[in-house]
């Protein structure tokens, strides 16, 4: 009888361990492979002319946003993959599944508002932000790409803004 109980304990531990590993692997696969989730390593902010204003990739950043009091800039947001290339959206992708969230911004210096990007040609869909200078000074903001109540991507650095 003791051998039977010991054998059952060993089998039970192995079974539970296998189930735990399998469950965790499936959860990771579901998130990474789930349609609508974005596996980004960075992003680019571009002005209406297509000029890169700011870039963050794997924690490294370059550029900043500079504008005057009362000026408004519309910047398109392009997320980058592991190779630093823009993540292309397929035509079947529902843009309503994800949204931009702005935080850590001093709105007395500049307001940063996420909006849907309405473009044509190569920029036929995507995300954008609108930055408006309120008063002279410096501030910054954190950018998050939200999906189903959680962030698929959060900027590593705060994006700097200078208002003249």
JSON list of C-alpha atoms in Angstrom, two decimals:
[
{"chain": "A", "resi": 1, "resn": "UNK", "atom": "CA", "xyz": [0.00, 0.00, 0.00]},
{"chain": "A", "resi": 2, "resn": "UNK", "atom": "CA", "xyz": [2.84, 2.42, 0.80]},
{"chain": "A", "resi": 3, "resn": "UNK", "atom": "CA", "xyz": [4.37, 1.89, -2.62]},
{"chain": "A", "resi": 4, "resn": "UNK", "atom": "CA", "xyz": [1.03, 2.68, -4.25]},
{"chain": "A", "resi": 5, "resn": "UNK", "atom": "CA", "xyz": [0.65, 5.94, -2.27]},
{"chain": "A", "resi": 6, "resn": "UNK", "atom": "CA", "xyz": [4.24, 7.00, -3.06]},
{"chain": "A", "resi": 7, "resn": "UNK", "atom": "CA", "xyz": [3.73, 6.25, -6.73]},
{"chain": "A", "resi": 8, "resn": "UNK", "atom": "CA", "xyz": [0.50, 8.26, -6.76]},
{"chain": "A", "resi": 9, "resn": "UNK", "atom": "CA", "xyz": [2.26, 11.23, -5.12]},
{"chain": "A", "resi": 10, "resn": "UNK", "atom": "CA", "xyz": [5.02, 11.22, -7.75]},
{"chain": "A", "resi": 11, "resn": "UNK", "atom": "CA", "xyz": [2.50, 10.92, -10.60]},
{"chain": "A", "resi": 12, "resn": "UNK", "atom": "CA", "xyz": [0.31, 13.65, -9.13]},
{"chain": "A", "resi": 13, "resn": "UNK", "atom": "CA", "xyz": [3.25, 16.04, -8.78]},
{"chain": "A", "resi": 14, "resn": "UNK", "atom": "CA", "xyz": [4.36, 15.32, -12.37]},
{"chain": "A", "resi": 15, "resn": "UNK", "atom": "CA", "xyz": [0.83, 15.76, -13.68]},
{"chain": "A", "resi": 16, "resn": "UNK", "atom": "CA", "xyz": [0.28, 19.06, -11.88]},
{"chain": "A", "resi": 17, "resn": "UNK", "atom": "CA", "xyz": [3.71, 20.38, -12.95]},
{"chain": "A", "resi": 18, "resn": "UNK", "atom": "CA", "xyz": [3.00, 19.49, -16.58]},
{"chain": "A", "resi": 19, "resn": "UNK", "atom": "CA", "xyz": [-0.41, 21.17, -16.43]},
{"chain": "A", "resi": 20, "resn": "UNK", "atom": "CA", "xyz": [1.11, 24.33, -14.95]},
{"chain": "A", "resi": 21, "resn": "UNK", "atom": "CA", "xyz": [3.79, 24.55, -17.66]},
{"chain": "A", "resi": 22, "resn": "UNK", "atom": "CA", "xyz": [1.27, 23.85, -20.41]},
{"chain": "A", "resi": 23, "resn": "UNK", "atom": "CA", "xyz": [-1.16, 26.48, -19.09]},
{"chain": "A", "resi": 24, "resn": "UNK", "atom": "CA", "xyz": [1.54, 29.17, -18.87]},
{"chain": "A", "resi": 25, "resn": "UNK", "atom": "CA", "xyz": [2.79, 28.37, -22.37]},
{"chain": "A", "resi": 26, "resn": "UNK", "atom": "CA", "xyz": [-0.72, 28.64, -23.78]},
{"chain": "A", "resi": 27, "resn": "UNK", "atom": "CA", "xyz": [-1.34, 31.98, -22.06]},
{"chain": "A", "resi": 28, "resn": "UNK", "atom": "CA", "xyz": [1.85, 33.43, -23.54]},
{"chain": "A", "resi": 29, "resn": "UNK", "atom": "CA", "xyz": [1.00, 32.10, -26.99]},
{"chain": "A", "resi": 30, "resn": "UNK", "atom": "CA", "xyz": [-2.53, 33.49, -26.80]},
{"chain": "A", "resi": 31, "resn": "UNK", "atom": "CA", "xyz": [-1.27, 37.00, -26.02]},
{"chain": "A", "resi": 32, "resn": "UNK", "atom": "CA", "xyz": [1.53, 37.08, -28.57]},
{"chain": "A", "resi": 33, "resn": "UNK", "atom": "CA", "xyz": [-0.48, 35.48, -31.33]},
{"chain": "A", "resi": 34, "resn": "UNK", "atom": "CA", "xyz": [-3.86, 37.02, -30.56]},
{"chain": "A", "resi": 35, "resn": "UNK", "atom": "CA", "xyz": [-5.13, 39.19, -33.36]},
{"chain": "A", "resi": 36, "resn": "UNK", "atom": "CA", "xyz": [-5.18, 42.81, -32.31]},
{"chain": "A", "resi": 37, "resn": "UNK", "atom": "CA", "xyz": [-2.22, 42.67, -29.92]},
{"chain": "A", "resi": 38, "resn": "UNK", "atom": "CA", "xyz": [0.83, 44.67, -30.95]},
{"chain": "A", "resi": 39, "resn": "UNK", "atom": "CA", "xyz": [4.30, 43.40, -30.08]},
{"chain": "A", "resi": 40, "resn": "UNK", "atom": "CA", "xyz": [6.14, 46.74, -30.36]},
{"chain": "A", "resi": 41, "resn": "UNK", "atom": "CA", "xyz": [9.69, 47.64, -29.34]},
{"chain": "A", "resi": 42, "resn": "UNK", "atom": "CA", "xyz": [9.34, 51.37, -29.96]},
{"chain": "A", "resi": 43, "resn": "UNK", "atom": "CA", "xyz": [7.57, 54.09, -31.91]},
{"chain": "A", "resi": 44, "resn": "UNK", "atom": "CA", "xyz": [8.07, 57.11, -34.16]},
{"chain": "A", "resi": 45, "resn": "UNK", "atom": "CA", "xyz": [6.17, 60.41, -34.08]},
{"chain": "A", "resi": 46, "resn": "UNK", "atom": "CA", "xyz": [5.97, 62.10, -37.50]},
{"chain": "A", "resi": 47, "resn": "UNK", "atom": "CA", "xyz": [4.63, 65.52, -38.44]},
{"chain": "A", "resi": 48, "resn": "UNK", "atom": "CA", "xyz": [2.10, 66.06, -41.24]},
{"chain": "A", "resi": 49, "resn": "UNK", "atom": "CA", "xyz": [4.95, 66.28, -43.81]},
{"chain": "A", "resi": 50, "resn": "UNK", "atom": "CA", "xyz": [6.28, 62.86, -42.80]},
{"chain": "A", "resi": 51, "resn": "UNK", "atom": "CA", "xyz": [9.32, 64.23, -40.93]},
{"chain": "A", "resi": 52, "resn": "UNK", "atom": "CA", "xyz": [10.41, 62.23, -37.90]},
{"chain": "A", "resi": 53, "resn": "UNK", "atom": "CA", "xyz": [10.03, 64.42, -34.80]},
{"chain": "A", "resi": 54, "resn": "UNK", "atom": "CA", "xyz": [10.72, 61.80, -32.12]},
{"chain": "A", "resi": 55, "resn": "UNK", "atom": "CA", "xyz": [11.87, 58.16, -32.03]},
{"chain": "A", "resi": 56, "resn": "UNK", "atom": "CA", "xyz": [12.09, 55.62, -29.24]},
{"chain": "A", "resi": 57, "resn": "UNK", "atom": "CA", "xyz": [13.44, 52.14, -29.97]},
{"chain": "A", "resi": 58, "resn": "UNK", "atom": "CA", "xyz": [14.39, 49.57, -27.34]},
{"chain": "A", "resi": 59, "resn": "UNK", "atom": "CA", "xyz": [14.74, 52.35, -24.75]},
{"chain": "A", "resi": 60, "resn": "UNK", "atom": "CA", "xyz": [16.96, 54.66, -26.86]},
{"chain": "A", "resi": 61, "resn": "UNK", "atom": "CA", "xyz": [15.38, 57.96, -27.79]},
{"chain": "A", "resi": 62, "resn": "UNK", "atom": "CA", "xyz": [16.05, 60.84, -30.18]},
{"chain": "A", "resi": 63, "resn": "UNK", "atom": "CA", "xyz": [14.28, 64.09, -30.93]},
{"chain": "A", "resi": 64, "resn": "UNK", "atom": "CA", "xyz": [11.71, 66.17, -29.06]},
{"chain": "A", "resi": 65, "resn": "UNK", "atom": "CA", "xyz": [8.57, 68.15, -29.70]},
{"chain": "A", "resi": 66, "resn": "UNK", "atom": "CA", "xyz": [8.96, 71.94, -29.93]},
{"chain": "A", "resi": 67, "resn": "UNK", "atom": "CA", "xyz": [6.12, 74.36, -30.59]},
{"chain": "A", "resi": 68, "resn": "UNK", "atom": "CA", "xyz": [4.89, 77.85, -29.76]},
{"chain": "A", "resi": 69, "resn": "UNK", "atom": "CA", "xyz": [2.14, 78.95, -27.37]},
{"chain": "A", "resi": 70, "resn": "UNK", "atom": "CA", "xyz": [-1.19, 78.51, -29.18]},
{"chain": "A", "resi": 71, "resn": "UNK", "atom": "CA", "xyz": [0.33, 76.26, -31.89]},
{"chain": "A", "resi": 72, "resn": "UNK", "atom": "CA", "xyz": [-1.11, 72.79, -32.50]},
{"chain": "A", "resi": 73, "resn": "UNK", "atom": "CA", "xyz": [0.83, 69.90, -34.04]},
{"chain": "A", "resi": 74, "resn": "UNK", "atom": "CA", "xyz": [-0.75, 66.71, -35.30]},
{"chain": "A", "resi": 75, "resn": "UNK", "atom": "CA", "xyz": [1.75, 63.85, -35.09]},
{"chain": "A", "resi": 76, "resn": "UNK", "atom": "CA", "xyz": [1.14, 60.38, -36.48]},
{"chain": "A", "resi": 77, "resn": "UNK", "atom": "CA", "xyz": [2.26, 57.47, -34.29]},
{"chain": "A", "resi": 78, "resn": "UNK", "atom": "CA", "xyz": [4.00, 54.50, -35.92]},
{"chain": "A", "resi": 79, "resn": "UNK", "atom": "CA", "xyz": [4.94, 51.51, -33.76]},
{"chain": "A", "resi": 80, "resn": "UNK", "atom": "CA", "xyz": [8.19, 49.63, -34.45]},
{"chain": "A", "resi": 81, "resn": "UNK", "atom": "CA", "xyz": [8.89, 45.89, -34.45]},
{"chain": "A", "resi": 82, "resn": "UNK", "atom": "CA", "xyz": [11.99, 44.05, -33.12]},
{"chain": "A", "resi": 83, "resn": "UNK", "atom": "CA", "xyz": [13.99, 45.13, -36.19]},
{"chain": "A", "resi": 84, "resn": "UNK", "atom": "CA", "xyz": [13.09, 48.81, -35.87]},
{"chain": "A", "resi": 85, "resn": "UNK", "atom": "CA", "xyz": [10.72, 48.62, -38.84]},
{"chain": "A", "resi": 86, "resn": "UNK", "atom": "CA", "xyz": [7.21, 50.05, -38.80]},
{"chain": "A", "resi": 87, "resn": "UNK", "atom": "CA", "xyz": [4.57, 47.49, -37.88]},
{"chain": "A", "resi": 88, "resn": "UNK", "atom": "CA", "xyz": [2.21, 47.32, -40.84]},
{"chain": "A", "resi": 89, "resn": "UNK", "atom": "CA", "xyz": [-1.51, 46.93, -40.23]},
{"chain": "A", "resi": 90, "resn": "UNK", "atom": "CA", "xyz": [-3.33, 44.37, -42.33]},
{"chain": "A", "resi": 91, "resn": "UNK", "atom": "CA", "xyz": [-6.61, 45.40, -43.97]},
{"chain": "A", "resi": 92, "resn": "UNK", "atom": "CA", "xyz": [-8.61, 43.00, -41.76]},
{"chain": "A", "resi": 93, "resn": "UNK", "atom": "CA", "xyz": [-7.28, 44.58, -38.55]},
{"chain": "A", "resi": 94, "resn": "UNK", "atom": "CA", "xyz": [-9.92, 46.47, -36.59]},
{"chain": "A", "resi": 95, "resn": "UNK", "atom": "CA", "xyz": [-8.37, 49.78, -35.49]},
{"chain": "A", "resi": 96, "resn": "UNK", "atom": "CA", "xyz": [-11.05, 50.15, -32.81]},
{"chain": "A", "resi": 97, "resn": "UNK", "atom": "CA", "xyz": [-9.45, 47.28, -30.87]},
{"chain": "A", "resi": 98, "resn": "UNK", "atom": "CA", "xyz": [-6.57, 49.47, -29.68]},
{"chain": "A", "resi": 99, "resn": "UNK", "atom": "CA", "xyz": [-6.23, 53.07, -28.52]},
{"chain": "A", "resi": 100, "resn": "UNK", "atom": "CA", "xyz": [-3.57, 55.49, -27.36]},
{"chain": "A", "resi": 101, "resn": "UNK", "atom": "CA", "xyz": [-3.34, 56.67, -23.75]},
{"chain": "A", "resi": 102, "resn": "UNK", "atom": "CA", "xyz": [-1.38, 59.72, -22.60]},
{"chain": "A", "resi": 103, "resn": "UNK", "atom": "CA", "xyz": [-0.18, 60.18, -19.01]},
{"chain": "A", "resi": 104, "resn": "UNK", "atom": "CA", "xyz": [2.35, 62.11, -16.91]},
{"chain": "A", "resi": 105, "resn": "UNK", "atom": "CA", "xyz": [1.70, 65.33, -18.84]},
{"chain": "A", "resi": 106, "resn": "UNK", "atom": "CA", "xyz": [1.58, 68.85, -17.36]},
{"chain": "A", "resi": 107, "resn": "UNK", "atom": "CA", "xyz": [-1.46, 70.25, -19.19]},
{"chain": "A", "resi": 108, "resn": "UNK", "atom": "CA", "xyz": [-0.72, 73.80, -18.02]},
{"chain": "A", "resi": 109, "resn": "UNK", "atom": "CA", "xyz": [2.30, 73.76, -20.43]},
{"chain": "A", "resi": 110, "resn": "UNK", "atom": "CA", "xyz": [0.93, 71.60, -23.30]},
{"chain": "A", "resi": 111, "resn": "UNK", "atom": "CA", "xyz": [-2.03, 69.35, -23.92]},
{"chain": "A", "resi": 112, "resn": "UNK", "atom": "CA", "xyz": [-1.54, 65.99, -25.64]},
{"chain": "A", "resi": 113, "resn": "UNK", "atom": "CA", "xyz": [-4.69, 64.35, -26.96]},
{"chain": "A", "resi": 114, "resn": "UNK", "atom": "CA", "xyz": [-4.85, 60.98, -28.76]},
{"chain": "A", "resi": 115, "resn": "UNK", "atom": "CA", "xyz": [-6.97, 60.82, -31.91]},
{"chain": "A", "resi": 116, "resn": "UNK", "atom": "CA", "xyz": [-7.68, 58.54, -34.84]},
{"chain": "A", "resi": 117, "resn": "UNK", "atom": "CA", "xyz": [-5.43, 59.34, -37.79]},
{"chain": "A", "resi": 118, "resn": "UNK", "atom": "CA", "xyz": [-7.45, 60.16, -40.88]},
{"chain": "A", "resi": 119, "resn": "UNK", "atom": "CA", "xyz": [-5.11, 59.86, -43.83]},
{"chain": "A", "resi": 120, "resn": "UNK", "atom": "CA", "xyz": [-4.97, 58.67, -47.41]},
{"chain": "A", "resi": 121, "resn": "UNK", "atom": "CA", "xyz": [-2.46, 56.76, -49.46]},
{"chain": "A", "resi": 122, "resn": "UNK", "atom": "CA", "xyz": [0.26, 55.07, -47.39]},
{"chain": "A", "resi": 123, "resn": "UNK", "atom": "CA", "xyz": [-1.17, 56.51, -44.16]},
{"chain": "A", "resi": 124, "resn": "UNK", "atom": "CA", "xyz": [-4.64, 55.03, -44.72]},
{"chain": "A", "resi": 125, "resn": "UNK", "atom": "CA", "xyz": [-5.11, 54.22, -41.05]},
{"chain": "A", "resi": 126, "resn": "UNK", "atom": "CA", "xyz": [-3.30, 54.50, -37.78]},
{"chain": "A", "resi": 127, "resn": "UNK", "atom": "CA", "xyz": [-3.01, 56.51, -34.62]},
{"chain": "A", "resi": 128, "resn": "UNK", "atom": "CA", "xyz": [-2.14, 60.14, -34.02]},
{"chain": "A", "resi": 129, "resn": "UNK", "atom": "CA", "xyz": [-1.74, 62.65, -31.22]},
{"chain": "A", "resi": 130, "resn": "UNK", "atom": "CA", "xyz": [-2.51, 66.35, -31.18]},
{"chain": "A", "resi": 131, "resn": "UNK", "atom": "CA", "xyz": [-0.11, 68.52, -29.16]},
{"chain": "A", "resi": 132, "resn": "UNK", "atom": "CA", "xyz": [-1.12, 72.10, -28.32]},
{"chain": "A", "resi": 133, "resn": "UNK", "atom": "CA", "xyz": [1.16, 74.67, -26.65]},
{"chain": "A", "resi": 134, "resn": "UNK", "atom": "CA", "xyz": [-0.60, 76.29, -23.67]},
{"chain": "A", "resi": 135, "resn": "UNK", "atom": "CA", "xyz": [2.15, 78.31, -21.94]},
{"chain": "A", "resi": 136, "resn": "UNK", "atom": "CA", "xyz": [5.93, 78.64, -22.21]},
{"chain": "A", "resi": 137, "resn": "UNK", "atom": "CA", "xyz": [7.91, 75.92, -20.48]},
{"chain": "A", "resi": 138, "resn": "UNK", "atom": "CA", "xyz": [8.86, 72.25, -20.65]},
{"chain": "A", "resi": 139, "resn": "UNK", "atom": "CA", "xyz": [6.85, 69.13, -19.97]},
{"chain": "A", "resi": 140, "resn": "UNK", "atom": "CA", "xyz": [6.71, 65.55, -21.17]},
{"chain": "A", "resi": 141, "resn": "UNK", "atom": "CA", "xyz": [4.32, 62.63, -21.51]},
{"chain": "A", "resi": 142, "resn": "UNK", "atom": "CA", "xyz": [4.22, 58.85, -21.46]},
{"chain": "A", "resi": 143, "resn": "UNK", "atom": "CA", "xyz": [2.57, 57.05, -24.40]},
{"chain": "A", "resi": 144, "resn": "UNK", "atom": "CA", "xyz": [0.75, 53.71, -24.07]},
{"chain": "A", "resi": 145, "resn": "UNK", "atom": "CA", "xyz": [-0.93, 51.55, -26.69]},
{"chain": "A", "resi": 146, "resn": "UNK", "atom": "CA", "xyz": [-3.97, 50.06, -24.95]},
{"chain": "A", "resi": 147, "resn": "UNK", "atom": "CA", "xyz": [-5.81, 46.87, -25.93]},
{"chain": "A", "resi": 148, "resn": "UNK", "atom": "CA", "xyz": [-8.57, 45.08, -24.00]},
{"chain": "A", "resi": 149, "resn": "UNK", "atom": "CA", "xyz": [-7.88, 47.01, -20.78]},
{"chain": "A", "resi": 150, "resn": "UNK", "atom": "CA", "xyz": [-4.09, 46.54, -20.70]},
{"chain": "A", "resi": 151, "resn": "UNK", "atom": "CA", "xyz": [-1.06, 48.16, -22.35]},
{"chain": "A", "resi": 152, "resn": "UNK", "atom": "CA", "xyz": [0.40, 46.28, -25.32]},
{"chain": "A", "resi": 153, "resn": "UNK", "atom": "CA", "xyz": [3.19, 48.88, -25.31]},
{"chain": "A", "resi": 154, "resn": "UNK", "atom": "CA", "xyz": [4.33, 51.58, -22.87]},
{"chain": "A", "resi": 155, "resn": "UNK", "atom": "CA", "xyz": [7.02, 54.11, -23.78]},
{"chain": "A", "resi": 156, "resn": "UNK", "atom": "CA", "xyz": [10.23, 53.54, -21.86]},
{"chain": "A", "resi": 157, "resn": "UNK", "atom": "CA", "xyz": [10.99, 57.27, -21.72]},
{"chain": "A", "resi": 158, "resn": "UNK", "atom": "CA", "xyz": [8.77, 60.30, -21.33]},
{"chain": "A", "resi": 159, "resn": "UNK", "atom": "CA", "xyz": [8.52, 62.24, -24.59]},
{"chain": "A", "resi": 160, "resn": "UNK", "atom": "CA", "xyz": [9.91, 65.79, -24.07]},
{"chain": "A", "resi": 161, "resn": "UNK", "atom": "CA", "xyz": [7.89, 68.86, -25.11]},
{"chain": "A", "resi": 162, "resn": "UNK", "atom": "CA", "xyz": [9.17, 72.46, -25.18]},
{"chain": "A", "resi": 163, "resn": "UNK", "atom": "CA", "xyz": [6.73, 75.33, -25.61]},
{"chain": "A", "resi": 164, "resn": "UNK", "atom": "CA", "xyz": [8.22, 78.72, -26.62]}
]
